[in-house]
């Protein structure tokens, strides 16, 4: 199932769009858009799909979705019944440059820029930031003029100061968007993204990084928080998720196309990372 590309519309005198939804079907389709999306569910619950992540959402949740990251929220069936409780959702859509082309390059905004980068995998807002951003989104529904800009900056600043916001989608679902910390790390990511369908020997990737194999292991773990083999598994599972969602490829062929050598390891790691078997995962996306 390919995501539908949506074009967000803003009012002539607005730099970003904002709406308050009261029906459950508005976000009920698999879609993507160039704008970031900041959404607060004041009332509503169901299943949340962000990239290759599937989880439950509930009243009070706040999520930031980055540009061109496929997503949707399927409300529980009870919200579609006659005389059902009304949903209440506040959502803002804004381009990365809505504050100007140089705003994110200002030294004071380095943390907001980092949030924009992390949003490319989707961010579940947590801690005190969740309720504070929720309050700001409610205030945005009645704000006018420059107050809209100030509130949005405040929301992004709050998110950037919360260390426990969780990234949702795996690095493998959008491999080309991984942050480029430096040229060496970027070379590793680029090579891995192009070759993860095949076996990559430690000596091979260490040569790309221009360091010894032993040094490579320490280097990669120190900068990413995971081993290189873990990173490759995430890439392969993320790619498998994409194939499951967007194609009808049979599971055994999909296993090898994703870079796994045997079906048992594919099934094992897929379930560890997604919490579901490949068939159950595909079924939830295509229901």
C-alpha positions as protocol buffer text, in pm:
chain_id: "A"
residue {
  index: 1
  type: UNK
  ca { x: 0 y: 0 z: 0 }
}
residue {
  index: 2
  type: UNK
  ca { x: 176 y: 315 z: -119 }
}
residue {
  index: 3
  type: UNK
  ca { x: 121 y: 627 z: 94 }
}
residue {
  index: 4
  type: UNK
  ca { x: -88 y: 902 z: -61 }
}
residue {
  index: 5
  type: UNK
  ca { x: 100 y: 1226 z: -116 }
}
residue {
  index: 6
  type: UNK
  ca { x: -100 y: 1517 z: 26 }
}
residue {
  index: 7
  type: UNK
  ca { x: -56 y: 1886 z: -39 }
}
residue {
  index: 8
  type: UNK
  ca { x: -119 y: 2099 z: 268 }
}
residue {
  index: 9
  type: UNK
  ca { x: -285 y: 2435 z: 212 }
}
residue {
  index: 10
  type: UNK
  ca { x: -229 y: 2744 z: 423 }
}
residue {
  index: 11
  type: UNK
  ca { x: -425 y: 3066 z: 436 }
}
residue {
  index: 12
  type: UNK
  ca { x: -280 y: 3355 z: 231 }
}
residue {
  index: 13
  type: UNK
  ca { x: -159 y: 3536 z: 543 }
}
residue {
  index: 14
  type: UNK
  ca { x: -34 y: 3231 z: 738 }
}
residue {
  index: 15
  type: UNK
  ca { x: 305 y: 3061 z: 740 }
}
residue {
  index: 16
  type: UNK
  ca { x: 159 y: 2730 z: 860 }
}
residue {
  index: 17
  type: UNK
  ca { x: -180 y: 2560 z: 880 }
}
residue {
  index: 18
  type: UNK
  ca { x: -372 y: 2464 z: 1191 }
}
residue {
  index: 19
  type: UNK
  ca { x: -701 y: 2284 z: 1246 }
}
residue {
  index: 20
  type: UNK
  ca { x: -912 y: 2125 z: 1519 }
}
residue {
  index: 21
  type: UNK
  ca { x: -1071 y: 1795 z: 1411 }
}
residue {
  index: 22
  type: UNK
  ca { x: -1385 y: 1650 z: 1566 }
}
residue {
  index: 23
  type: UNK
  ca { x: -1439 y: 1350 z: 1336 }
}
residue {
  index: 24
  type: UNK
  ca { x: -1239 y: 1024 z: 1336 }
}
residue {
  index: 25
  type: UNK
  ca { x: -1180 y: 981 z: 963 }
}
residue {
  index: 26
  type: UNK
  ca { x: -956 y: 1285 z: 887 }
}
residue {
  index: 27
  type: UNK
  ca { x: -625 y: 1110 z: 971 }
}
residue {
  index: 28
  type: UNK
  ca { x: -758 y: 766 z: 880 }
}
residue {
  index: 29
  type: UNK
  ca { x: -545 y: 698 z: 571 }
}
residue {
  index: 30
  type: UNK
  ca { x: -184 y: 612 z: 497 }
}
residue {
  index: 31
  type: UNK
  ca { x: -29 y: 935 z: 370 }
}
residue {
  index: 32
  type: UNK
  ca { x: 272 y: 1164 z: 371 }
}
residue {
  index: 33
  type: UNK
  ca { x: 344 y: 1532 z: 305 }
}
residue {
  index: 34
  type: UNK
  ca { x: 641 y: 1765 z: 279 }
}
residue {
  index: 35
  type: UNK
  ca { x: 540 y: 1954 z: 593 }
}
residue {
  index: 36
  type: UNK
  ca { x: 613 y: 1852 z: 952 }
}
residue {
  index: 37
  type: UNK
  ca { x: 305 y: 1763 z: 1155 }
}
residue {
  index: 38
  type: UNK
  ca { x: 256 y: 1833 z: 1526 }
}
residue {
  index: 39
  type: UNK
  ca { x: -57 y: 1662 z: 1656 }
}
residue {
  index: 40
  type: UNK
  ca { x: -231 y: 1643 z: 1995 }
}
residue {
  index: 41
  type: UNK
  ca { x: -509 y: 1394 z: 2070 }
}
residue {
  index: 42
  type: UNK
  ca { x: -719 y: 1559 z: 2339 }
}
residue {
  index: 43
  type: UNK
  ca { x: -981 y: 1289 z: 2300 }
}
residue {
  index: 44
  type: UNK
  ca { x: -942 y: 973 z: 2097 }
}
residue {
  index: 45
  type: UNK
  ca { x: -764 y: 639 z: 2086 }
}
residue {
  index: 46
  type: UNK
  ca { x: -671 y: 371 z: 1838 }
}
residue {
  index: 47
  type: UNK
  ca { x: -371 y: 246 z: 1642 }
}
residue {
  index: 48
  type: UNK
  ca { x: -86 y: 470 z: 1532 }
}
residue {
  index: 49
  type: UNK
  ca { x: 124 y: 401 z: 1220 }
}
residue {
  index: 50
  type: UNK
  ca { x: 444 y: 606 z: 1186 }
}
residue {
  index: 51
  type: UNK
  ca { x: 679 y: 475 z: 917 }
}
residue {
  index: 52
  type: UNK
  ca { x: 730 y: 111 z: 1013 }
}
residue {
  index: 53
  type: UNK
  ca { x: 621 y: 164 z: 1376 }
}
residue {
  index: 54
  type: UNK
  ca { x: 283 y: 34 z: 1491 }
}
residue {
  index: 55
  type: UNK
  ca { x: 163 y: 127 z: 1840 }
}
residue {
  index: 56
  type: UNK
  ca { x: -145 y: 240 z: 2028 }
}
residue {
  index: 57
  type: UNK
  ca { x: -234 y: 605 z: 2077 }
}
residue {
  index: 58
  type: UNK
  ca { x: -461 y: 748 z: 2343 }
}
residue {
  index: 59
  type: UNK
  ca { x: -604 y: 1073 z: 2475 }
}
residue {
  index: 60
  type: UNK
  ca { x: -326 y: 1309 z: 2579 }
}
residue {
  index: 61
  type: UNK
  ca { x: -68 y: 1187 z: 2328 }
}
residue {
  index: 62
  type: UNK
  ca { x: 141 y: 1437 z: 2131 }
}
residue {
  index: 63
  type: UNK
  ca { x: 345 y: 1336 z: 1825 }
}
residue {
  index: 64
  type: UNK
  ca { x: 578 y: 1520 z: 1587 }
}
residue {
  index: 65
  type: UNK
  ca { x: 601 y: 1368 z: 1238 }
}
residue {
  index: 66
  type: UNK
  ca { x: 881 y: 1480 z: 1007 }
}
residue {
  index: 67
  type: UNK
  ca { x: 860 y: 1563 z: 635 }
}
residue {
  index: 68
  type: UNK
  ca { x: 772 y: 1284 z: 390 }
}
residue {
  index: 69
  type: UNK
  ca { x: 739 y: 1023 z: 664 }
}
residue {
  index: 70
  type: UNK
  ca { x: 430 y: 804 z: 590 }
}
residue {
  index: 71
  type: UNK
  ca { x: 179 y: 790 z: 875 }
}
residue {
  index: 72
  type: UNK
  ca { x: -181 y: 766 z: 983 }
}
residue {
  index: 73
  type: UNK
  ca { x: -400 y: 717 z: 1287 }
}
residue {
  index: 74
  type: UNK
  ca { x: -680 y: 461 z: 1285 }
}
residue {
  index: 75
  type: UNK
  ca { x: -933 y: 545 z: 1553 }
}
residue {
  index: 76
  type: UNK
  ca { x: -1099 y: 260 z: 1740 }
}
residue {
  index: 77
  type: UNK
  ca { x: -1424 y: 131 z: 1594 }
}
residue {
  index: 78
  type: UNK
  ca { x: -1618 y: 273 z: 1889 }
}
residue {
  index: 79
  type: UNK
  ca { x: -1560 y: 626 z: 1757 }
}
residue {
  index: 80
  type: UNK
  ca { x: -1737 y: 543 z: 1432 }
}
residue {
  index: 81
  type: UNK
  ca { x: -2054 y: 415 z: 1597 }
}
residue {
  index: 82
  type: UNK
  ca { x: -2374 y: 615 z: 1614 }
}
residue {
  index: 83
  type: UNK
  ca { x: -2382 y: 844 z: 1918 }
}
residue {
  index: 84
  type: UNK
  ca { x: -2011 y: 772 z: 1978 }
}
residue {
  index: 85
  type: UNK
  ca { x: -1787 y: 1002 z: 2180 }
}
residue {
  index: 86
  type: UNK
  ca { x: -1655 y: 1285 z: 1966 }
}
residue {
  index: 87
  type: UNK
  ca { x: -1285 y: 1293 z: 1890 }
}
residue {
  index: 88
  type: UNK
  ca { x: -1093 y: 1614 z: 1960 }
}
residue {
  index: 89
  type: UNK
  ca { x: -762 y: 1656 z: 1779 }
}
residue {
  index: 90
  type: UNK
  ca { x: -542 y: 1964 z: 1735 }
}
residue {
  index: 91
  type: UNK
  ca { x: -295 y: 1950 z: 1447 }
}
residue {
  index: 92
  type: UNK
  ca { x: -46 y: 2192 z: 1292 }
}
residue {
  index: 93
  type: UNK
  ca { x: 134 y: 2147 z: 960 }
}
residue {
  index: 94
  type: UNK
  ca { x: 440 y: 2359 z: 886 }
}
residue {
  index: 95
  type: UNK
  ca { x: 731 y: 2351 z: 638 }
}
residue {
  index: 96
  type: UNK
  ca { x: 1085 y: 2330 z: 770 }
}
residue {
  index: 97
  type: UNK
  ca { x: 1154 y: 2686 z: 656 }
}
residue {
  index: 98
  type: UNK
  ca { x: 833 y: 2845 z: 786 }
}
residue {
  index: 99
  type: UNK
  ca { x: 1047 y: 3070 z: 1007 }
}
residue {
  index: 100
  type: UNK
  ca { x: 1273 y: 3173 z: 719 }
}
residue {
  index: 101
  type: UNK
  ca { x: 1547 y: 2998 z: 525 }
}
residue {
  index: 102
  type: UNK
  ca { x: 1824 y: 3090 z: 774 }
}
residue {
  index: 103
  type: UNK
  ca { x: 1637 y: 3056 z: 1106 }
}
residue {
  index: 104
  type: UNK
  ca { x: 1756 y: 2701 z: 1180 }
}
residue {
  index: 105
  type: UNK
  ca { x: 2116 y: 2798 z: 1104 }
}
residue {
  index: 106
  type: UNK
  ca { x: 2126 y: 3049 z: 1388 }
}
residue {
  index: 107
  type: UNK
  ca { x: 2348 y: 2919 z: 1671 }
}
residue {
  index: 108
  type: UNK
  ca { x: 2067 y: 2967 z: 1923 }
}
residue {
  index: 109
  type: UNK
  ca { x: 1848 y: 2722 z: 1728 }
}
residue {
  index: 110
  type: UNK
  ca { x: 2082 y: 2424 z: 1710 }
}
residue {
  index: 111
  type: UNK
  ca { x: 1853 y: 2220 z: 1939 }
}
residue {
  index: 112
  type: UNK
  ca { x: 1541 y: 2296 z: 1733 }
}
residue {
  index: 113
  type: UNK
  ca { x: 1734 y: 2195 z: 1421 }
}
residue {
  index: 114
  type: UNK
  ca { x: 1820 y: 1865 z: 1592 }
}
residue {
  index: 115
  type: UNK
  ca { x: 1450 y: 1810 z: 1669 }
}
residue {
  index: 116
  type: UNK
  ca { x: 1365 y: 1860 z: 1302 }
}
residue {
  index: 117
  type: UNK
  ca { x: 1627 y: 1598 z: 1213 }
}
residue {
  index: 118
  type: UNK
  ca { x: 1495 y: 1349 z: 1469 }
}
residue {
  index: 119
  type: UNK
  ca { x: 1136 y: 1409 z: 1354 }
}
residue {
  index: 120
  type: UNK
  ca { x: 1222 y: 1232 z: 1028 }
}
residue {
  index: 121
  type: UNK
  ca { x: 1166 y: 911 z: 1223 }
}
residue {
  index: 122
  type: UNK
  ca { x: 867 y: 1048 z: 1416 }
}
residue {
  index: 123
  type: UNK
  ca { x: 885 y: 1165 z: 1778 }
}
residue {
  index: 124
  type: UNK
  ca { x: 655 y: 1060 z: 2061 }
}
residue {
  index: 125
  type: UNK
  ca { x: 656 y: 1361 z: 2294 }
}
residue {
  index: 126
  type: UNK
  ca { x: 689 y: 1257 z: 2657 }
}
residue {
  index: 127
  type: UNK
  ca { x: 754 y: 1389 z: 3007 }
}
residue {
  index: 128
  type: UNK
  ca { x: 643 y: 1738 z: 3105 }
}
residue {
  index: 129
  type: UNK
  ca { x: 682 y: 1843 z: 2743 }
}
residue {
  index: 130
  type: UNK
  ca { x: 371 y: 1648 z: 2645 }
}
residue {
  index: 131
  type: UNK
  ca { x: 122 y: 1845 z: 2854 }
}
residue {
  index: 132
  type: UNK
  ca { x: 297 y: 2176 z: 2789 }
}
residue {
  index: 133
  type: UNK
  ca { x: 292 y: 2131 z: 2411 }
}
residue {
  index: 134
  type: UNK
  ca { x: -69 y: 2010 z: 2429 }
}
residue {
  index: 135
  type: UNK
  ca { x: -165 y: 2333 z: 2605 }
}
residue {
  index: 136
  type: UNK
  ca { x: 15 y: 2538 z: 2340 }
}
residue {
  index: 137
  type: UNK
  ca { x: -170 y: 2360 z: 2059 }
}
residue {
  index: 138
  type: UNK
  ca { x: -503 y: 2440 z: 2223 }
}
residue {
  index: 139
  type: UNK
  ca { x: -398 y: 2805 z: 2252 }
}
residue {
  index: 140
  type: UNK
  ca { x: -294 y: 2802 z: 1887 }
}
residue {
  index: 141
  type: UNK
  ca { x: -651 y: 2725 z: 1787 }
}
residue {
  index: 142
  type: UNK
  ca { x: -754 y: 3080 z: 1885 }
}
residue {
  index: 143
  type: UNK
  ca { x: -425 y: 3267 z: 1840 }
}
residue {
  index: 144
  type: UNK
  ca { x: -381 y: 3530 z: 1570 }
}
residue {
  index: 145
  type: UNK
  ca { x: -100 y: 3722 z: 1406 }
}
residue {
  index: 146
  type: UNK
  ca { x: 253 y: 3698 z: 1544 }
}
residue {
  index: 147
  type: UNK
  ca { x: 124 y: 3516 z: 1852 }
}
residue {
  index: 148
  type: UNK
  ca { x: 94 y: 3204 z: 1632 }
}
residue {
  index: 149
  type: UNK
  ca { x: 466 y: 3219 z: 1549 }
}
residue {
  index: 150
  type: UNK
  ca { x: 566 y: 3273 z: 1912 }
}
residue {
  index: 151
  type: UNK
  ca { x: 357 y: 2979 z: 2029 }
}
residue {
  index: 152
  type: UNK
  ca { x: 500 y: 2748 z: 1765 }
}
residue {
  index: 153
  type: UNK
  ca { x: 857 y: 2845 z: 1854 }
}
residue {
  index: 154
  type: UNK
  ca { x: 775 y: 2785 z: 2220 }
}
residue {
  index: 155
  type: UNK
  ca { x: 638 y: 2439 z: 2141 }
}
residue {
  index: 156
  type: UNK
  ca { x: 946 y: 2341 z: 1942 }
}
residue {
  index: 157
  type: UNK
  ca { x: 1175 y: 2477 z: 2214 }
}
residue {
  index: 158
  type: UNK
  ca { x: 995 y: 2270 z: 2478 }
}
residue {
  index: 159
  type: UNK
  ca { x: 1026 y: 1956 z: 2265 }
}
residue {
  index: 160
  type: UNK
  ca { x: 1398 y: 2021 z: 2210 }
}
residue {
  index: 161
  type: UNK
  ca { x: 1454 y: 2041 z: 2587 }
}
residue {
  index: 162
  type: UNK
  ca { x: 1285 y: 1705 z: 2662 }
}
residue {
  index: 163
  type: UNK
  ca { x: 1551 y: 1430 z: 2649 }
}
residue {
  index: 164
  type: UNK
  ca { x: 1310 y: 1137 z: 2667 }
}
residue {
  index: 165
  type: UNK
  ca { x: 1112 y: 1191 z: 2346 }
}
residue {
  index: 166
  type: UNK
  ca { x: 1116 y: 857 z: 2168 }
}
residue {
  index: 167
  type: UNK
  ca { x: 1194 y: 809 z: 1799 }
}
residue {
  index: 168
  type: UNK
  ca { x: 931 y: 583 z: 1647 }
}
residue {
  index: 169
  type: UNK
  ca { x: 1027 y: 459 z: 1301 }
}
residue {
  index: 170
  type: UNK
  ca { x: 1345 y: 255 z: 1250 }
}
residue {
  index: 171
  type: UNK
  ca { x: 1649 y: 393 z: 1073 }
}
residue {
  index: 172
  type: UNK
  ca { x: 1587 y: 138 z: 799 }
}
residue {
  index: 173
  type: UNK
  ca { x: 1253 y: 276 z: 694 }
}
residue {
  index: 174
  type: UNK
  ca { x: 1410 y: 607 z: 585 }
}
residue {
  index: 175
  type: UNK
  ca { x: 1779 y: 518 z: 554 }
}
residue {
  index: 176
  type: UNK
  ca { x: 1871 y: 816 z: 335 }
}
residue {
  index: 177
  type: UNK
  ca { x: 1762 y: 1060 z: 605 }
}
residue {
  index: 178
  type: UNK
  ca { x: 1999 y: 955 z: 881 }
}
residue {
  index: 179
  type: UNK
  ca { x: 2180 y: 1251 z: 1031 }
}
residue {
  index: 180
  type: UNK
  ca { x: 2521 y: 1329 z: 876 }
}
residue {
  index: 181
  type: UNK
  ca { x: 2735 y: 1380 z: 1186 }
}
residue {
  index: 182
  type: UNK
  ca { x: 3052 y: 1400 z: 980 }
}
residue {
  index: 183
  type: UNK
  ca { x: 3193 y: 1288 z: 648 }
}
residue {
  index: 184
  type: UNK
  ca { x: 3329 y: 957 z: 778 }
}
residue {
  index: 185
  type: UNK
  ca { x: 3003 y: 857 z: 943 }
}
residue {
  index: 186
  type: UNK
  ca { x: 2808 y: 968 z: 638 }
}
residue {
  index: 187
  type: UNK
  ca { x: 3030 y: 753 z: 416 }
}
residue {
  index: 188
  type: UNK
  ca { x: 2950 y: 454 z: 638 }
}
residue {
  index: 189
  type: UNK
  ca { x: 2576 y: 522 z: 617 }
}
residue {
  index: 190
  type: UNK
  ca { x: 2584 y: 579 z: 241 }
}
residue {
  index: 191
  type: UNK
  ca { x: 2773 y: 257 z: 173 }
}
residue {
  index: 192
  type: UNK
  ca { x: 2552 y: 58 z: 411 }
}
residue {
  index: 193
  type: UNK
  ca { x: 2233 y: 195 z: 257 }
}
residue {
  index: 194
  type: UNK
  ca { x: 2347 y: 91 z: -89 }
}
residue {
  index: 195
  type: UNK
  ca { x: 2478 y: -253 z: 6 }
}
residue {
  index: 196
  type: UNK
  ca { x: 2275 y: -382 z: 304 }
}
residue {
  index: 197
  type: UNK
  ca { x: 2099 y: -640 z: 83 }
}
residue {
  index: 198
  type: UNK
  ca { x: 2432 y: -826 z: 64 }
}
residue {
  index: 199
  type: UNK
  ca { x: 2681 y: -940 z: 326 }
}
residue {
  index: 200
  type: UNK
  ca { x: 2908 y: -656 z: 436 }
}
residue {
  index: 201
  type: UNK
  ca { x: 3231 y: -781 z: 593 }
}
residue {
  index: 202
  type: UNK
  ca { x: 3384 y: -588 z: 883 }
}
residue {
  index: 203
  type: UNK
  ca { x: 3704 y: -534 z: 683 }
}
residue {
  index: 204
  type: UNK
  ca { x: 3499 y: -398 z: 394 }
}
residue {
  index: 205
  type: UNK
  ca { x: 3312 y: -132 z: 591 }
}
residue {
  index: 206
  type: UNK
  ca { x: 3624 y: -45 z: 794 }
}
residue {
  index: 207
  type: UNK
  ca { x: 3802 y: 30 z: 468 }
}
residue {
  index: 208
  type: UNK
  ca { x: 3520 y: 266 z: 371 }
}
residue {
  index: 209
  type: UNK
  ca { x: 3570 y: 445 z: 704 }
}
residue {
  index: 210
  type: UNK
  ca { x: 3947 y: 440 z: 652 }
}
residue {
  index: 211
  type: UNK
  ca { x: 4015 y: 290 z: 996 }
}
residue {
  index: 212
  type: UNK
  ca { x: 4113 y: -56 z: 1123 }
}
residue {
  index: 213
  type: UNK
  ca { x: 3840 y: -317 z: 1185 }
}
residue {
  index: 214
  type: UNK
  ca { x: 3895 y: -306 z: 1563 }
}
residue {
  index: 215
  type: UNK
  ca { x: 3883 y: 73 z: 1568 }
}
residue {
  index: 216
  type: UNK
  ca { x: 3574 y: 72 z: 1349 }
}
residue {
  index: 217
  type: UNK
  ca { x: 3370 y: -128 z: 1600 }
}
residue {
  index: 218
  type: UNK
  ca { x: 3451 y: 114 z: 1882 }
}
residue {
  index: 219
  type: UNK
  ca { x: 3402 y: 419 z: 1657 }
}
residue {
  index: 220
  type: UNK
  ca { x: 3058 y: 316 z: 1533 }
}
residue {
  index: 221
  type: UNK
  ca { x: 2929 y: 211 z: 1876 }
}
residue {
  index: 222
  type: UNK
  ca { x: 3048 y: 537 z: 2036 }
}
residue {
  index: 223
  type: UNK
  ca { x: 2870 y: 754 z: 1778 }
}
residue {
  index: 224
  type: UNK
  ca { x: 2546 y: 563 z: 1723 }
}
residue {
  index: 225
  type: UNK
  ca { x: 2491 y: 379 z: 2051 }
}
residue {
  index: 226
  type: UNK
  ca { x: 2463 y: 44 z: 1871 }
}
residue {
  index: 227
  type: UNK
  ca { x: 2686 y: -210 z: 1703 }
}
residue {
  index: 228
  type: UNK
  ca { x: 2723 y: -209 z: 1326 }
}
residue {
  index: 229
  type: UNK
  ca { x: 2552 y: -548 z: 1302 }
}
residue {
  index: 230
  type: UNK
  ca { x: 2253 y: -406 z: 1495 }
}
residue {
  index: 231
  type: UNK
  ca { x: 2241 y: -114 z: 1255 }
}
residue {
  index: 232
  type: UNK
  ca { x: 2240 y: -347 z: 953 }
}
residue {
  index: 233
  type: UNK
  ca { x: 1960 y: -555 z: 1101 }
}
residue {
  index: 234
  type: UNK
  ca { x: 1752 y: -238 z: 1152 }
}
residue {
  index: 235
  type: UNK
  ca { x: 1815 y: -136 z: 792 }
}
residue {
  index: 236
  type: UNK
  ca { x: 1709 y: -477 z: 665 }
}
residue {
  index: 237
  type: UNK
  ca { x: 1397 y: -499 z: 881 }
}
residue {
  index: 238
  type: UNK
  ca { x: 1300 y: -143 z: 787 }
}
residue {
  index: 239
  type: UNK
  ca { x: 1334 y: -228 z: 418 }
}
residue {
  index: 240
  type: UNK
  ca { x: 1130 y: -545 z: 470 }
}
residue {
  index: 241
  type: UNK
  ca { x: 859 y: -336 z: 636 }
}
residue {
  index: 242
  type: UNK
  ca { x: 849 y: -109 z: 334 }
}
residue {
  index: 243
  type: UNK
  ca { x: 811 y: -410 z: 100 }
}
residue {
  index: 244
  type: UNK
  ca { x: 535 y: -556 z: 317 }
}
residue {
  index: 245
  type: UNK
  ca { x: 342 y: -230 z: 312 }
}
residue {
  index: 246
  type: UNK
  ca { x: 389 y: -130 z: -52 }
}
residue {
  index: 247
  type: UNK
  ca { x: 420 y: -459 z: -247 }
}
residue {
  index: 248
  type: UNK
  ca { x: 279 y: -810 z: -263 }
}
residue {
  index: 249
  type: UNK
  ca { x: 620 y: -978 z: -250 }
}
residue {
  index: 250
  type: UNK
  ca { x: 603 y: -1327 z: -96 }
}
residue {
  index: 251
  type: UNK
  ca { x: 769 y: -1362 z: 243 }
}
residue {
  index: 252
  type: UNK
  ca { x: 1057 y: -1590 z: 140 }
}
residue {
  index: 253
  type: UNK
  ca { x: 1155 y: -1369 z: -151 }
}
residue {
  index: 254
  type: UNK
  ca { x: 1114 y: -1061 z: 70 }
}
residue {
  index: 255
  type: UNK
  ca { x: 1345 y: -1218 z: 329 }
}
residue {
  index: 256
  type: UNK
  ca { x: 1635 y: -1252 z: 85 }
}
residue {
  index: 257
  type: UNK
  ca { x: 1566 y: -921 z: -90 }
}
residue {
  index: 258
  type: UNK
  ca { x: 1603 y: -752 z: 249 }
}
residue {
  index: 259
  type: UNK
  ca { x: 1950 y: -898 z: 303 }
}
residue {
  index: 260
  type: UNK
  ca { x: 1875 y: -1190 z: 538 }
}
residue {
  index: 261
  type: UNK
  ca { x: 2043 y: -1525 z: 469 }
}
residue {
  index: 262
  type: UNK
  ca { x: 1767 y: -1745 z: 607 }
}
residue {
  index: 263
  type: UNK
  ca { x: 1399 y: -1719 z: 693 }
}
residue {
  index: 264
  type: UNK
  ca { x: 1434 y: -1810 z: 1061 }
}
residue {
  index: 265
  type: UNK
  ca { x: 1670 y: -1519 z: 1137 }
}
residue {
  index: 266
  type: UNK
  ca { x: 1450 y: -1286 z: 932 }
}
residue {
  index: 267
  type: UNK
  ca { x: 1142 y: -1386 z: 1130 }
}
residue {
  index: 268
  type: UNK
  ca { x: 1331 y: -1364 z: 1461 }
}
residue {
  index: 269
  type: UNK
  ca { x: 1473 y: -1015 z: 1411 }
}
residue {
  index: 270
  type: UNK
  ca { x: 1158 y: -882 z: 1248 }
}
residue {
  index: 271
  type: UNK
  ca { x: 957 y: -979 z: 1555 }
}
residue {
  index: 272
  type: UNK
  ca { x: 1218 y: -841 z: 1797 }
}
residue {
  index: 273
  type: UNK
  ca { x: 1220 y: -500 z: 1627 }
}
residue {
  index: 274
  type: UNK
  ca { x: 851 y: -461 z: 1535 }
}
residue {
  index: 275
  type: UNK
  ca { x: 689 y: -675 z: 1804 }
}
residue {
  index: 276
  type: UNK
  ca { x: 494 y: -862 z: 1535 }
}
residue {
  index: 277
  type: UNK
  ca { x: 542 y: -1141 z: 1286 }
}
residue {
  index: 278
  type: UNK
  ca { x: 577 y: -1031 z: 923 }
}
residue {
  index: 279
  type: UNK
  ca { x: 229 y: -1159 z: 837 }
}
residue {
  index: 280
  type: UNK
  ca { x: 66 y: -989 z: 1136 }
}
residue {
  index: 281
  type: UNK
  ca { x: 252 y: -668 z: 1055 }
}
residue {
  index: 282
  type: UNK
  ca { x: 132 y: -671 z: 695 }
}
residue {
  index: 283
  type: UNK
  ca { x: -224 y: -754 z: 803 }
}
residue {
  index: 284
  type: UNK
  ca { x: -240 y: -453 z: 1037 }
}
residue {
  index: 285
  type: UNK
  ca { x: -136 y: -217 z: 757 }
}
residue {
  index: 286
  type: UNK
  ca { x: -375 y: -357 z: 499 }
}
residue {
  index: 287
  type: UNK
  ca { x: -689 y: -400 z: 712 }
}
